[in-house]
Short mmCIF file of C-alpha atoms in Angstrom, two decimals:
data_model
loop_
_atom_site.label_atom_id
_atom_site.label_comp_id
_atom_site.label_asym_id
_atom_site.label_seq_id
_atom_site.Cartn_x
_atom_site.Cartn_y
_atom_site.Cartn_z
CA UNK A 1 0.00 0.00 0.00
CA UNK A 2 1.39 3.10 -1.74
CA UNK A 3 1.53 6.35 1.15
CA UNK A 4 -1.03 7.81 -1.32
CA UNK A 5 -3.45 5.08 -1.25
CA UNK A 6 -3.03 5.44 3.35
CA UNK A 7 -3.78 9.17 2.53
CA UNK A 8 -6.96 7.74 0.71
CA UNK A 9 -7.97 5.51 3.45
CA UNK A 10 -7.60 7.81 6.21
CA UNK A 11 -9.80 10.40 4.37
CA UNK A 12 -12.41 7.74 3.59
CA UNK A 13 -12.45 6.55 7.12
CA UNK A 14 -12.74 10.67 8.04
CA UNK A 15 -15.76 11.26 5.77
CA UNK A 16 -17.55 7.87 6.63
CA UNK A 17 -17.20 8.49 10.45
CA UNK A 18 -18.49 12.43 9.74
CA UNK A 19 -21.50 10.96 7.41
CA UNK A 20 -22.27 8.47 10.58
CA UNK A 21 -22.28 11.42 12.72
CA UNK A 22 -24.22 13.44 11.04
CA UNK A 23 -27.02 10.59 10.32
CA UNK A 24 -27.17 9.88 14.04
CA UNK A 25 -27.07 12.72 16.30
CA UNK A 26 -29.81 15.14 16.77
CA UNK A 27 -27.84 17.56 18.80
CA UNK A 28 -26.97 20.59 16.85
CA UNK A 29 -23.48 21.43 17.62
CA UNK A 30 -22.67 17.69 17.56
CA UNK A 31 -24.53 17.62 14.31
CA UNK A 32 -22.72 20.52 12.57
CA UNK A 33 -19.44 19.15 13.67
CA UNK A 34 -20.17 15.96 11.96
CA UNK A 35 -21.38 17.77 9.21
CA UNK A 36 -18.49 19.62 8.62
CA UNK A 37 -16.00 16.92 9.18
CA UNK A 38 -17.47 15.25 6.26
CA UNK A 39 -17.52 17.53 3.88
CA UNK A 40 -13.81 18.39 4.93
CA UNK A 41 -13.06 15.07 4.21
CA UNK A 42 -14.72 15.42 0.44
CA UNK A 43 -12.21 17.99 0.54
CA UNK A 44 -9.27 16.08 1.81
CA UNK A 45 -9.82 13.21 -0.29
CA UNK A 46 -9.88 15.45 -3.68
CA UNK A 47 -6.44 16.94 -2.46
CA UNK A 48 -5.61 13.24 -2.28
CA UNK A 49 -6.59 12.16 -6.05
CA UNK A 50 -4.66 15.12 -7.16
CA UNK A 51 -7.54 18.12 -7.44
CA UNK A 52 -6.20 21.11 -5.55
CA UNK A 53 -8.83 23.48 -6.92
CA UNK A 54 -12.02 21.10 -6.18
CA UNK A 55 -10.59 20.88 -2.68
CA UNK A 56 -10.20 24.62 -1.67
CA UNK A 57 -13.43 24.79 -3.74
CA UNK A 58 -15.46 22.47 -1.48
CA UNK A 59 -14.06 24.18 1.51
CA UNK A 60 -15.16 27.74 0.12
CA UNK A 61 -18.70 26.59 -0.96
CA UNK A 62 -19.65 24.00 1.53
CA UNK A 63 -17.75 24.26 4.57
CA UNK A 64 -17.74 28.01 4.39
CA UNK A 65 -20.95 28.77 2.83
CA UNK A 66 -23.58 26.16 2.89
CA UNK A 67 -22.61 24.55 6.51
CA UNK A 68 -22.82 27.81 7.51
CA UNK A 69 -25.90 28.81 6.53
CA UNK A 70 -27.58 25.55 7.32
CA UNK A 71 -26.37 26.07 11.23
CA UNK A 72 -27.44 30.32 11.08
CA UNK A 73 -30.62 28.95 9.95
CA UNK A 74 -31.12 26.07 12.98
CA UNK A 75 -30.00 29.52 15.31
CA UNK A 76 -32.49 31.79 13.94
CA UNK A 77 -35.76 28.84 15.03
CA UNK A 78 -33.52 28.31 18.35
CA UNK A 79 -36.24 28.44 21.08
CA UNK A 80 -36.53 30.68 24.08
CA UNK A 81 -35.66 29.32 27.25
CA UNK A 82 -33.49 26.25 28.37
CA UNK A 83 -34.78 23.89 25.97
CA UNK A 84 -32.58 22.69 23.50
CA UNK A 85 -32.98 21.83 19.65
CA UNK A 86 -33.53 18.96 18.51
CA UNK A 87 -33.21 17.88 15.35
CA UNK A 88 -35.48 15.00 14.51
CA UNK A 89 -37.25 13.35 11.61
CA UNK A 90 -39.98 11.17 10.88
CA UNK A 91 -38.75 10.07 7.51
CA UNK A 92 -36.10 8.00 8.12
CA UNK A 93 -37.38 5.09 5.56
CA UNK A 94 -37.87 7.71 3.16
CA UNK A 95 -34.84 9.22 3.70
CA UNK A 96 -32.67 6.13 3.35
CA UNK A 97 -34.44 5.51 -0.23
CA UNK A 98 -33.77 8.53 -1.43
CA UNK A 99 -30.32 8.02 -0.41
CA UNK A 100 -30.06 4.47 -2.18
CA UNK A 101 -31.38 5.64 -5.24
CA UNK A 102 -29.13 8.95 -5.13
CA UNK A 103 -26.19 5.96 -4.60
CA UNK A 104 -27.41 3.76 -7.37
CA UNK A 105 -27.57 6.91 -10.10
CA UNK A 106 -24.17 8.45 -8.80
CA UNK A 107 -22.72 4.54 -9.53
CA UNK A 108 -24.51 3.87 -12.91
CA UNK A 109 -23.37 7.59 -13.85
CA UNK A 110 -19.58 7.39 -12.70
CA UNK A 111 -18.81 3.76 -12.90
CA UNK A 112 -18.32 4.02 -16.78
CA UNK A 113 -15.85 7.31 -16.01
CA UNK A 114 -13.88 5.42 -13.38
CA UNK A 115 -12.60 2.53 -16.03
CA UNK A 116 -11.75 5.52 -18.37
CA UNK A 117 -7.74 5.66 -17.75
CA UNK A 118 -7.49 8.66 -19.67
CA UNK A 119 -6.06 11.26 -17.28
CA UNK A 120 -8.42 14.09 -15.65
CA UNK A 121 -7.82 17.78 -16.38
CA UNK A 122 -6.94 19.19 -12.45
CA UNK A 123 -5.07 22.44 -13.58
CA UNK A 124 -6.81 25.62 -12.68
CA UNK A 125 -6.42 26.96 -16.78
CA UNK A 126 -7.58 24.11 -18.31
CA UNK A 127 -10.54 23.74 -15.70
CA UNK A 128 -11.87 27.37 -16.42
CA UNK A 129 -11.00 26.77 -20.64
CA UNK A 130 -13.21 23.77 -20.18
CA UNK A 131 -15.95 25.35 -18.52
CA UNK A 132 -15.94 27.90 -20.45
CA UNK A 133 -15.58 26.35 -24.19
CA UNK A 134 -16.82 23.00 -24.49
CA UNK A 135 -19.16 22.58 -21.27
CA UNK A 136 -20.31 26.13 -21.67
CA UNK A 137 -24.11 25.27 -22.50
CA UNK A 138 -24.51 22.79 -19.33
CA UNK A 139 -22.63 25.36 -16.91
CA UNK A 140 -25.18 28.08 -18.27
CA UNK A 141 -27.94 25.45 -17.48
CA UNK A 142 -26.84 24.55 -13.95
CA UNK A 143 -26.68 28.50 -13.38
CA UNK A 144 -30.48 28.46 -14.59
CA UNK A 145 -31.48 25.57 -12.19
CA UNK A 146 -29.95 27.50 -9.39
CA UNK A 147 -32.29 30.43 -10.28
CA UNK A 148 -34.97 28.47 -10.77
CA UNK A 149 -34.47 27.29 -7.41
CA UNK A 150 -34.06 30.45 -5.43
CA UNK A 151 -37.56 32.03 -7.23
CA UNK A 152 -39.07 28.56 -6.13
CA UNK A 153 -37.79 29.32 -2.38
CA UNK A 154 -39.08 33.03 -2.62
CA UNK A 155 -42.35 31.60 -4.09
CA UNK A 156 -42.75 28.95 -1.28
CA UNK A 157 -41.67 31.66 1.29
CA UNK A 158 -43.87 34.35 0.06
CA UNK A 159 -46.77 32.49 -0.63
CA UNK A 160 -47.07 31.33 3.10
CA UNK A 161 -47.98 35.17 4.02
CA UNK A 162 -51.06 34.59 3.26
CA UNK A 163 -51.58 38.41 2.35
CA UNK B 1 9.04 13.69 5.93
CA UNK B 2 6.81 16.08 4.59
CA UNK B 3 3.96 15.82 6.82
CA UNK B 4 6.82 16.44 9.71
CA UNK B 5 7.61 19.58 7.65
CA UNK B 6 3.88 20.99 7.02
CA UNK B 7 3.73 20.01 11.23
CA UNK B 8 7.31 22.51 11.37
CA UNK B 9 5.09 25.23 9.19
CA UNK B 10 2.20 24.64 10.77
CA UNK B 11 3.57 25.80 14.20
CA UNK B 12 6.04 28.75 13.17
CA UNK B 13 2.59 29.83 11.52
CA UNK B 14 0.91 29.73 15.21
CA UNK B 15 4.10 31.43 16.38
CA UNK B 16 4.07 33.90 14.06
CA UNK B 17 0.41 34.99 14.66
CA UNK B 18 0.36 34.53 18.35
CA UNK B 19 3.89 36.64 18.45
CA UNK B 20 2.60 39.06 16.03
CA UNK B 21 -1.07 39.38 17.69
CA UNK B 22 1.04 39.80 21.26
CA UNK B 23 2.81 43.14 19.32
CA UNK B 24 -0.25 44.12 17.87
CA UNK B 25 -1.92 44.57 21.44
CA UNK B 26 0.54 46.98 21.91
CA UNK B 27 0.82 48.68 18.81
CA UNK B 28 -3.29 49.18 18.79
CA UNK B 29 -2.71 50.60 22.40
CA UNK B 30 -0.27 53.05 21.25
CA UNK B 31 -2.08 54.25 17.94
CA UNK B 32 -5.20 54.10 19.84
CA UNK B 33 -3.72 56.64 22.82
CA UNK B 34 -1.73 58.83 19.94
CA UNK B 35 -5.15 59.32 18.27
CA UNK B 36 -6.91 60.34 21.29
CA UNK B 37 -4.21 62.48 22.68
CA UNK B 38 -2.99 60.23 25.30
CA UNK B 39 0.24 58.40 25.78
CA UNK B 40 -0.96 54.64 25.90
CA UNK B 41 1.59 52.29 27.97
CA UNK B 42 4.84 53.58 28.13
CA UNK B 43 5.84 52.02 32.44
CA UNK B 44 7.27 48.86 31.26
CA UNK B 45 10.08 49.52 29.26
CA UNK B 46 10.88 52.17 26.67
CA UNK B 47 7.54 53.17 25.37
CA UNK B 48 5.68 50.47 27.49
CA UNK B 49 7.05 47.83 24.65
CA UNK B 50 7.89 45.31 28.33
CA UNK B 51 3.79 45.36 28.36
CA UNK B 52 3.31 42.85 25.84
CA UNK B 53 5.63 40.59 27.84
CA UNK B 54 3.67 41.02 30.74
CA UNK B 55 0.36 40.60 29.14
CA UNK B 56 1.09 37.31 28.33
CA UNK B 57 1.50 35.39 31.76
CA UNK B 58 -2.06 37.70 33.04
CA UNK B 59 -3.42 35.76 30.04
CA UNK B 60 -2.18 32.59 30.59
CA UNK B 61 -2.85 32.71 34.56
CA UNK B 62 -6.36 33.98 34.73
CA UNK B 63 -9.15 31.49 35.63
CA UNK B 64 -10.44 29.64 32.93
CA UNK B 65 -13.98 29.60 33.01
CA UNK B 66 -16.49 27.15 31.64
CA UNK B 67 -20.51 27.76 32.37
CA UNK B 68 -22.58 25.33 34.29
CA UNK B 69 -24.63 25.95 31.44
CA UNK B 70 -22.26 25.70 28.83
CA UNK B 71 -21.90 22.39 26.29
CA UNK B 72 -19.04 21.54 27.77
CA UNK B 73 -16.61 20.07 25.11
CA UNK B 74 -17.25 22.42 22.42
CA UNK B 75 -17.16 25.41 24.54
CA UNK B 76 -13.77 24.19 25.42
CA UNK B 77 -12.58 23.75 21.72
CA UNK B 78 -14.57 26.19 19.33
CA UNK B 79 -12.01 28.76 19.95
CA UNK B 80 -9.24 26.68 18.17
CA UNK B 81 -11.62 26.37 15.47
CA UNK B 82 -11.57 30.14 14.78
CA UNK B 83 -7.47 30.23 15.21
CA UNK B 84 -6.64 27.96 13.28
CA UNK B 85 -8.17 28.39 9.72
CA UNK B 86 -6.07 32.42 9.84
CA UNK B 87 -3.09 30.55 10.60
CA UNK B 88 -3.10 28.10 8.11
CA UNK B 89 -3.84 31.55 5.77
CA UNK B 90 -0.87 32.72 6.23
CA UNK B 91 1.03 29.77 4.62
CA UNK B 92 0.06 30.76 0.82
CA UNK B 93 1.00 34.57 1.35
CA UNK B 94 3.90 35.00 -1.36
CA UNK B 95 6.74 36.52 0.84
CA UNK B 96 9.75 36.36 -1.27
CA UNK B 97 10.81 36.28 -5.25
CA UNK B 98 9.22 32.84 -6.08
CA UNK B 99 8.34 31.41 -2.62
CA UNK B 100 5.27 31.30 -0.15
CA UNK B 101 5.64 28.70 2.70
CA UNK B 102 3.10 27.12 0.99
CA UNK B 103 3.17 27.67 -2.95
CA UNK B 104 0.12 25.84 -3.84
CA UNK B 105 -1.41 26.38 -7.51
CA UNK B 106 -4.92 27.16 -6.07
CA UNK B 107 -3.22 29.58 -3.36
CA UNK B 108 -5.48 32.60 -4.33
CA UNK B 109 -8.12 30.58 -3.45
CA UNK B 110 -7.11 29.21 -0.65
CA UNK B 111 -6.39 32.00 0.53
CA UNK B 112 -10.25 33.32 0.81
CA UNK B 113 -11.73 29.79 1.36
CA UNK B 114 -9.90 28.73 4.36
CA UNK B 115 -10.70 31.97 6.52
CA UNK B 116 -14.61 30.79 6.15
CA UNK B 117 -14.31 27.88 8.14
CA UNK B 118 -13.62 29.84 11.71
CA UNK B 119 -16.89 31.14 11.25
CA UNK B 120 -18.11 27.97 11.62
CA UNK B 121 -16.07 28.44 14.99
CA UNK B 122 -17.42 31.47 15.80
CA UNK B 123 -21.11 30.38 15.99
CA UNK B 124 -20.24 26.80 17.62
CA UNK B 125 -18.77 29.24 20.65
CA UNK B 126 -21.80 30.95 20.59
CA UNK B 127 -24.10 28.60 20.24
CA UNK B 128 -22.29 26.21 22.97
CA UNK B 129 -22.20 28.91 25.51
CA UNK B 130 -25.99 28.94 25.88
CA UNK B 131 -26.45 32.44 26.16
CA UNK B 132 -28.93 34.86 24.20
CA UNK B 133 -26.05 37.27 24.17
CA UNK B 134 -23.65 35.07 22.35
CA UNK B 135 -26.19 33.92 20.57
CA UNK B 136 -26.77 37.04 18.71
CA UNK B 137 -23.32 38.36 18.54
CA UNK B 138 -22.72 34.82 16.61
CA UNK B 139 -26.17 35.20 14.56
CA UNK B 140 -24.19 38.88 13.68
CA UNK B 141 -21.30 37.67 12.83
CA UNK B 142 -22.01 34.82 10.23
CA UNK B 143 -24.25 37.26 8.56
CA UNK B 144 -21.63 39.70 8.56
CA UNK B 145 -18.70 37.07 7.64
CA UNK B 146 -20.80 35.32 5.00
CA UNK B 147 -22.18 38.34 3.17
CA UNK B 148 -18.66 40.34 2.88
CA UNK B 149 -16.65 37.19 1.67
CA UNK B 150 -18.51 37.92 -1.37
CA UNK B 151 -17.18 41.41 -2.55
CA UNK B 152 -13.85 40.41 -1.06
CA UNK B 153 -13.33 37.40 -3.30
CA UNK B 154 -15.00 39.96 -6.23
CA UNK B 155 -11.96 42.24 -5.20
CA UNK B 156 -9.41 39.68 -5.10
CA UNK B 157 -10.61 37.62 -8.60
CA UNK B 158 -9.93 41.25 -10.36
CA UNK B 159 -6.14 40.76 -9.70
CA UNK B 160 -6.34 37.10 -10.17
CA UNK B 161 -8.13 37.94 -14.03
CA UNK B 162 -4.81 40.29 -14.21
CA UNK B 163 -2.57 38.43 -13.24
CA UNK B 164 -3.98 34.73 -15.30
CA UNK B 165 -2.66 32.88 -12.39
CA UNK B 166 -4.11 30.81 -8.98
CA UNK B 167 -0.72 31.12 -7.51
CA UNK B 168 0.04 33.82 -5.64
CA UNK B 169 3.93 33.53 -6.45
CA UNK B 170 2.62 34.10 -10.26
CA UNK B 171 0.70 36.51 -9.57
CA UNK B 172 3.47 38.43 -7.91
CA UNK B 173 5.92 37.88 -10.99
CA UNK B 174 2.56 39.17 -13.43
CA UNK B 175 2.41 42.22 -10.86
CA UNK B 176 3.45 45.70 -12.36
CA UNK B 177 2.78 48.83 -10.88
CA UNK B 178 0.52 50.27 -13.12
CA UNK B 179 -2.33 47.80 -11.24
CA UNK B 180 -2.28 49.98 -8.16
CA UNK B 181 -4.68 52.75 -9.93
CA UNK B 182 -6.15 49.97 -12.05
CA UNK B 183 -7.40 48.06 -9.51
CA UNK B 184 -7.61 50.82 -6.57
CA UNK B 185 -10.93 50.32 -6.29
CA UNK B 186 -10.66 46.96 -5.90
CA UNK B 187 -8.41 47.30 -2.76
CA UNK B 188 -10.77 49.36 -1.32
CA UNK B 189 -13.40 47.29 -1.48
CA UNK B 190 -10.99 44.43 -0.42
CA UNK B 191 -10.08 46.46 2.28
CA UNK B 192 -13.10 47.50 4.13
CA UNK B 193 -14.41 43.71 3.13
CA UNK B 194 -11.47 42.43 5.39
CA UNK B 195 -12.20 44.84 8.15
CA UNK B 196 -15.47 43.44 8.75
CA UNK B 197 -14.25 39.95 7.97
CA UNK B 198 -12.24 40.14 10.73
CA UNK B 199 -15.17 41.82 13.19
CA UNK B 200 -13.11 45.11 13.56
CA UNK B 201 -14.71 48.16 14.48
CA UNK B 202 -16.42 50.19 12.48
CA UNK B 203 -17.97 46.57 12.13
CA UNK B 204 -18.04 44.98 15.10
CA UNK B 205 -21.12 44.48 15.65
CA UNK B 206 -20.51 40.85 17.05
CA UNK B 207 -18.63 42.07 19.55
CA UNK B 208 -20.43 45.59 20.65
CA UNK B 209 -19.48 45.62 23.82
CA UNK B 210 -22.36 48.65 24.90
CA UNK B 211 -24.56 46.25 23.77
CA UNK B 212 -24.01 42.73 23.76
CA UNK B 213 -20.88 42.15 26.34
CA UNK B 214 -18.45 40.94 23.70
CA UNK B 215 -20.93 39.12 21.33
CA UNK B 216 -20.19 35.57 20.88
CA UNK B 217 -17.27 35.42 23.71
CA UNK B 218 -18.96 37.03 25.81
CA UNK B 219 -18.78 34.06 28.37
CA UNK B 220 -14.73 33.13 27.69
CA UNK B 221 -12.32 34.19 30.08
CA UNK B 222 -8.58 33.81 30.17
CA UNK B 223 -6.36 31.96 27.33
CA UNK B 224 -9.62 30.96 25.77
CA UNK B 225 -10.78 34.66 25.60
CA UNK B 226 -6.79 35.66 24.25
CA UNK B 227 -7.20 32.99 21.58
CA UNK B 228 -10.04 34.95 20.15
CA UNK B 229 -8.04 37.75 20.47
CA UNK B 230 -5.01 36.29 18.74
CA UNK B 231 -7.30 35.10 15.99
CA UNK B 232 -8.79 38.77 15.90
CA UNK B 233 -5.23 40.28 14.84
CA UNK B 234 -4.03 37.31 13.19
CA UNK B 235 -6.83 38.32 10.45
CA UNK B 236 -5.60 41.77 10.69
CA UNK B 237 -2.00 40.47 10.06
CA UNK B 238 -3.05 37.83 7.52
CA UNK B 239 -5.03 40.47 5.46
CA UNK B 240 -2.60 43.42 5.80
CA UNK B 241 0.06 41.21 4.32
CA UNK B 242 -2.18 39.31 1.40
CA UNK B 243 -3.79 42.88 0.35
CA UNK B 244 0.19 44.33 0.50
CA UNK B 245 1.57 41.97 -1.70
CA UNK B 246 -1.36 41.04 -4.53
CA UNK B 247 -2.60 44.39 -4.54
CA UNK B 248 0.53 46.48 -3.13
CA UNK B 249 3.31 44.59 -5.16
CA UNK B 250 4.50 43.63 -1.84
CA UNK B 251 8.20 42.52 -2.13
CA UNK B 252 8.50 43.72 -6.06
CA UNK B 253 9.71 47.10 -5.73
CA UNK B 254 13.15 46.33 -4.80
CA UNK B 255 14.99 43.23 -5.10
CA UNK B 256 16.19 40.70 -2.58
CA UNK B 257 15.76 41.16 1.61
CA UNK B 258 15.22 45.27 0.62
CA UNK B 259 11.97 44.00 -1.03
CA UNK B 260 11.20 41.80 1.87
CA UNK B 261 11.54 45.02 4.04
CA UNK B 262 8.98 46.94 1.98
CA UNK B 263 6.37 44.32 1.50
CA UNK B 264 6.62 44.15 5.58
CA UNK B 265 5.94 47.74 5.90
CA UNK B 266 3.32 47.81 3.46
CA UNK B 267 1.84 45.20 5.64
CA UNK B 268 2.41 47.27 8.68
CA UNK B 269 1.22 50.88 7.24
CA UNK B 270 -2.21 48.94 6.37
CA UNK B 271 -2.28 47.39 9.75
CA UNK B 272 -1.97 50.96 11.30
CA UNK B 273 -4.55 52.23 8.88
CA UNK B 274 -6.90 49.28 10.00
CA UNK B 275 -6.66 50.50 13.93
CA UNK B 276 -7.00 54.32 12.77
CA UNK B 277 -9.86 53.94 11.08
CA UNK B 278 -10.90 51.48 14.48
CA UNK B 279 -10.80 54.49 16.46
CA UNK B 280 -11.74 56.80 14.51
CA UNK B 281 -15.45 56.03 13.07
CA UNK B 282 -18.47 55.06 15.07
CA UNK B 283 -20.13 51.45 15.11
CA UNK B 284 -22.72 50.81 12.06
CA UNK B 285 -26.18 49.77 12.69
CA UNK B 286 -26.78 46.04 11.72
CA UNK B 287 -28.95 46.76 8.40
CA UNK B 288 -26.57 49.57 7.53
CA UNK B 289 -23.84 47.44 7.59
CA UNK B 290 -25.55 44.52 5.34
CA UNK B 291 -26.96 47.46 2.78
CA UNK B 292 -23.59 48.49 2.69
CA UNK B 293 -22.09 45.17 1.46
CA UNK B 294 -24.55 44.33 -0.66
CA UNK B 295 -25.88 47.59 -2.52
CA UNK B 296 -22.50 49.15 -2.39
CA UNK B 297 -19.24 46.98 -2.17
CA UNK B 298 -20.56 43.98 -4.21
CA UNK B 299 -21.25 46.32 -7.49
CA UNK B 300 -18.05 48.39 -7.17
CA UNK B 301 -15.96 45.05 -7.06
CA UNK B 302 -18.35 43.32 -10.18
CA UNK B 303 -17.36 46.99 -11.95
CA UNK B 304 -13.82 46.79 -11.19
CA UNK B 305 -14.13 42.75 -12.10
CA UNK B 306 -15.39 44.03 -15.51
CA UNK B 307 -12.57 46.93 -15.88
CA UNK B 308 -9.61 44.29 -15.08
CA UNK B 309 -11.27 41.66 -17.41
CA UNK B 310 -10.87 44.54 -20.77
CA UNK B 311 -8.04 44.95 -19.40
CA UNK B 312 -6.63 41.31 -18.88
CA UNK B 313 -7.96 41.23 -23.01
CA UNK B 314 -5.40 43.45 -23.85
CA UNK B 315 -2.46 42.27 -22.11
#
């Protein structure tokens, strides 16, 4: 076992212990922590498999933006008083199928890639020239689904005014 | 080998915060008395500089602290989380011709993403120490945090379009001076963006002591409190020293150890502007301070964005 392929291991071990965590606490701060180890690990293991700019992305996007946001939110509907949040869920079933089939789409999707020996493109250049030449259409699109979402989330939020 | 070197880095980097928060303590004292026409320390020492010595060991000695009501463990730990992301900062900052501790090719970004994760820090402190108090300095200060990281990266990607480079050392060797007035608005906006980053007055809302104790350590006491503090000027001393050399040309304008010396006091003459303008404006209000980032710093870095990108064409 090659030092890089420890590295790997460690990280996995890191992000499946965080994903555990997250999955089966319903304190908060415990939960957050978990939470963030995870996706740290994501971050870790890309630095691992030779993608410098995916890893300091993941920390800027999801560690320090979305993890964020997710925990200001759980402050904001913190209750009055001694009582602490909990964060619990009836959909556990659900949850886990959603999961499965989120697993089973990622595999069919990236199992073909994964045999492909041809190299990946990591450099920062030849990333954005990428992005920006041959992908250009589907990175327009995925900036269109994100709007899409946030008008759905103003649309959800302001149509329970009830004005 | 190498992961016994990054462990080497890792704590000069501590050192070299925690030394250089210890002389900015005393510095702020100083430029803080000068402004307001006093005299600041000056018992210990030759101009009170034996202070910062004995400011140390108070820190170190005090009680520590921990609430009855506190969640224990985290309490006890959050504050590393907000060290240690502006330490590890500091290793991509290009300090000589060709070398930055750490000279990664994504160190630009780096840079601005690794900063983010002690405010993660910030509101596990505050949330752990079960106080409303805390609770809404926190609540302040990932609003504040959040929001600004976004004209500050604006500010930054302007020299990064410049310069066609993610690493800082090749962005220092694309630097010529002619970017200074080209991208001056962009170091403003990067500027005020890392003053309220870092929670400095006039942004510190967090902390507003009149109103909310210290914000979210309001319940830390002793070296837990001083980490917070040494966090506090580490980001001034991280920033200061990023903005002087990407956007000041840092150690470019003379060669060899001279260069060194003026990227330092670069660093140094924006760290003194930092605590001037600290004591010289008042406090924002909350919604001022989120209008401000929003309808006024994040359009004047997209402009300058534009402006460096017909530029960058032309190069």
């Amino acid at each position: 076992m090659s030092a890089n392929d420890l590295a790997l291991a460690v990280t996995v071990t890191v992000m499946v212990a965080g994903a555990a965590g997250t999955v089966l606490t319903s304190d908060v701060p415990r939960l957050v922590i978990s939470l963030g180890t995870f996706l740290l690990g994501v971050a870790a293991a890309f630095l691992v498999m030779g993608s410098p700019l995916l890893a300091v992305s993941q920390v800027f996007v999801y560690v320090g933006g979305v993890l964020v946001l997710v925990l200001f939110a759980l402050m904001m509907v913190r209750r009055s008083g001694d009582e602490k949040p909990k964060v619990a869920t009836r959909h556990d079933l659900g949850a886990a199928v959603i999961a499965l089939g989120v697993f089973v789409l990622l595999a069919a999707v990236l199992g073909p890639v994964a045999a492909d020996p041809t190299p990946v493109v990591t450099a920062p250049n030849e990333v954005g020239a990428i992005l920006l030449g041959p992908s250009l259409v589907a990175f327009e699109l995925v900036g269109v689904l994100l709007l899409a979402a946030l008008l759905a989330v103003l649309v959800i939020v302001k149509g329970g005014e009830d004005s | 080998m190498t992961f016994l070197w990054g462990l080497l880095w890792g704590l000069a980097a501590v050192m070299f915060i925690a030394g250089g928060a210890v002389i900015g303590v005393w510095w702020e004292r100083k430029v803080a008395a000068r402004i307001q026409m006093r005299l600041g320390p000056q018992q210990l020492g030759p101009a009170g500089v034996l202070q910062m010595i004995a400011d140390v060991p108070k820190l170190l000695f005090k009680e520590d602290i921990v609430p009855d009501n506190a969640d224990k463990p985290i309490f006890r730990y959050a504050p590393m989380a907000v060290f240690a992301p502006i330490a590890m900062s500091v290793a991509v900052i290009p300090f000589w011709a060709g070398w930055a501790p750490l000279d990664s090719t994504v160190g630009m970004v780096f840079y601005l993403a690794f900063p983010s994760i002690g405010v993660l820090g910030i509101l596990l402190s505050a949330w752990s120490s079960h106080n409303t108090l805390a609770t809404i300095g926190g609540m302040r200060a990932a609003a504040q945090m959040v929001s600004y990281e976004v004209p500050r990266s604006l500010a930054v990607l302007s020299v990064i379009v410049l310069a066609g480079s993610l690493q800082p050392t090749e962005v220092m060797d694309a630097w010529q001076w002619w970017w200074i007035p080209l991208t001056f608005v962009g170091f403003v906006v990067y500027f005020i963006a890392s003053i309220a980053e870092m929670n400095r007055g006039p942004f510190d809302l967090p902390e507003a002591e009149s109103e909310l104790v210290a914000g979210y350590f309001s319940d830390y006491s002793g070296f837990r409190w001083a980490i917070f503090m040494m966090g506090e000027y580490g980001a001034l001393i991280s920033a200061s020293l990023f903005g002087a050399a990407v956007f000041l040309g840092g150690y470019r304008w003379l060669p060899g150890v001279a260069g060194l010396a003026v990227f330092l006091v670069l660093a140094m003459v924006l760290i003194t502007a930092v605590m001037w303008i600290k004591w010289t404006f008042p406090r924002l209000r909350q919604d001022q301070l989120m209008t401000f980032c929003w309808t006024v710093l994040t359009p004047l870095a997209i402009v300058q964005l534009v402006v460096a990108g017909v530029v960058a064409l032309w190069l």
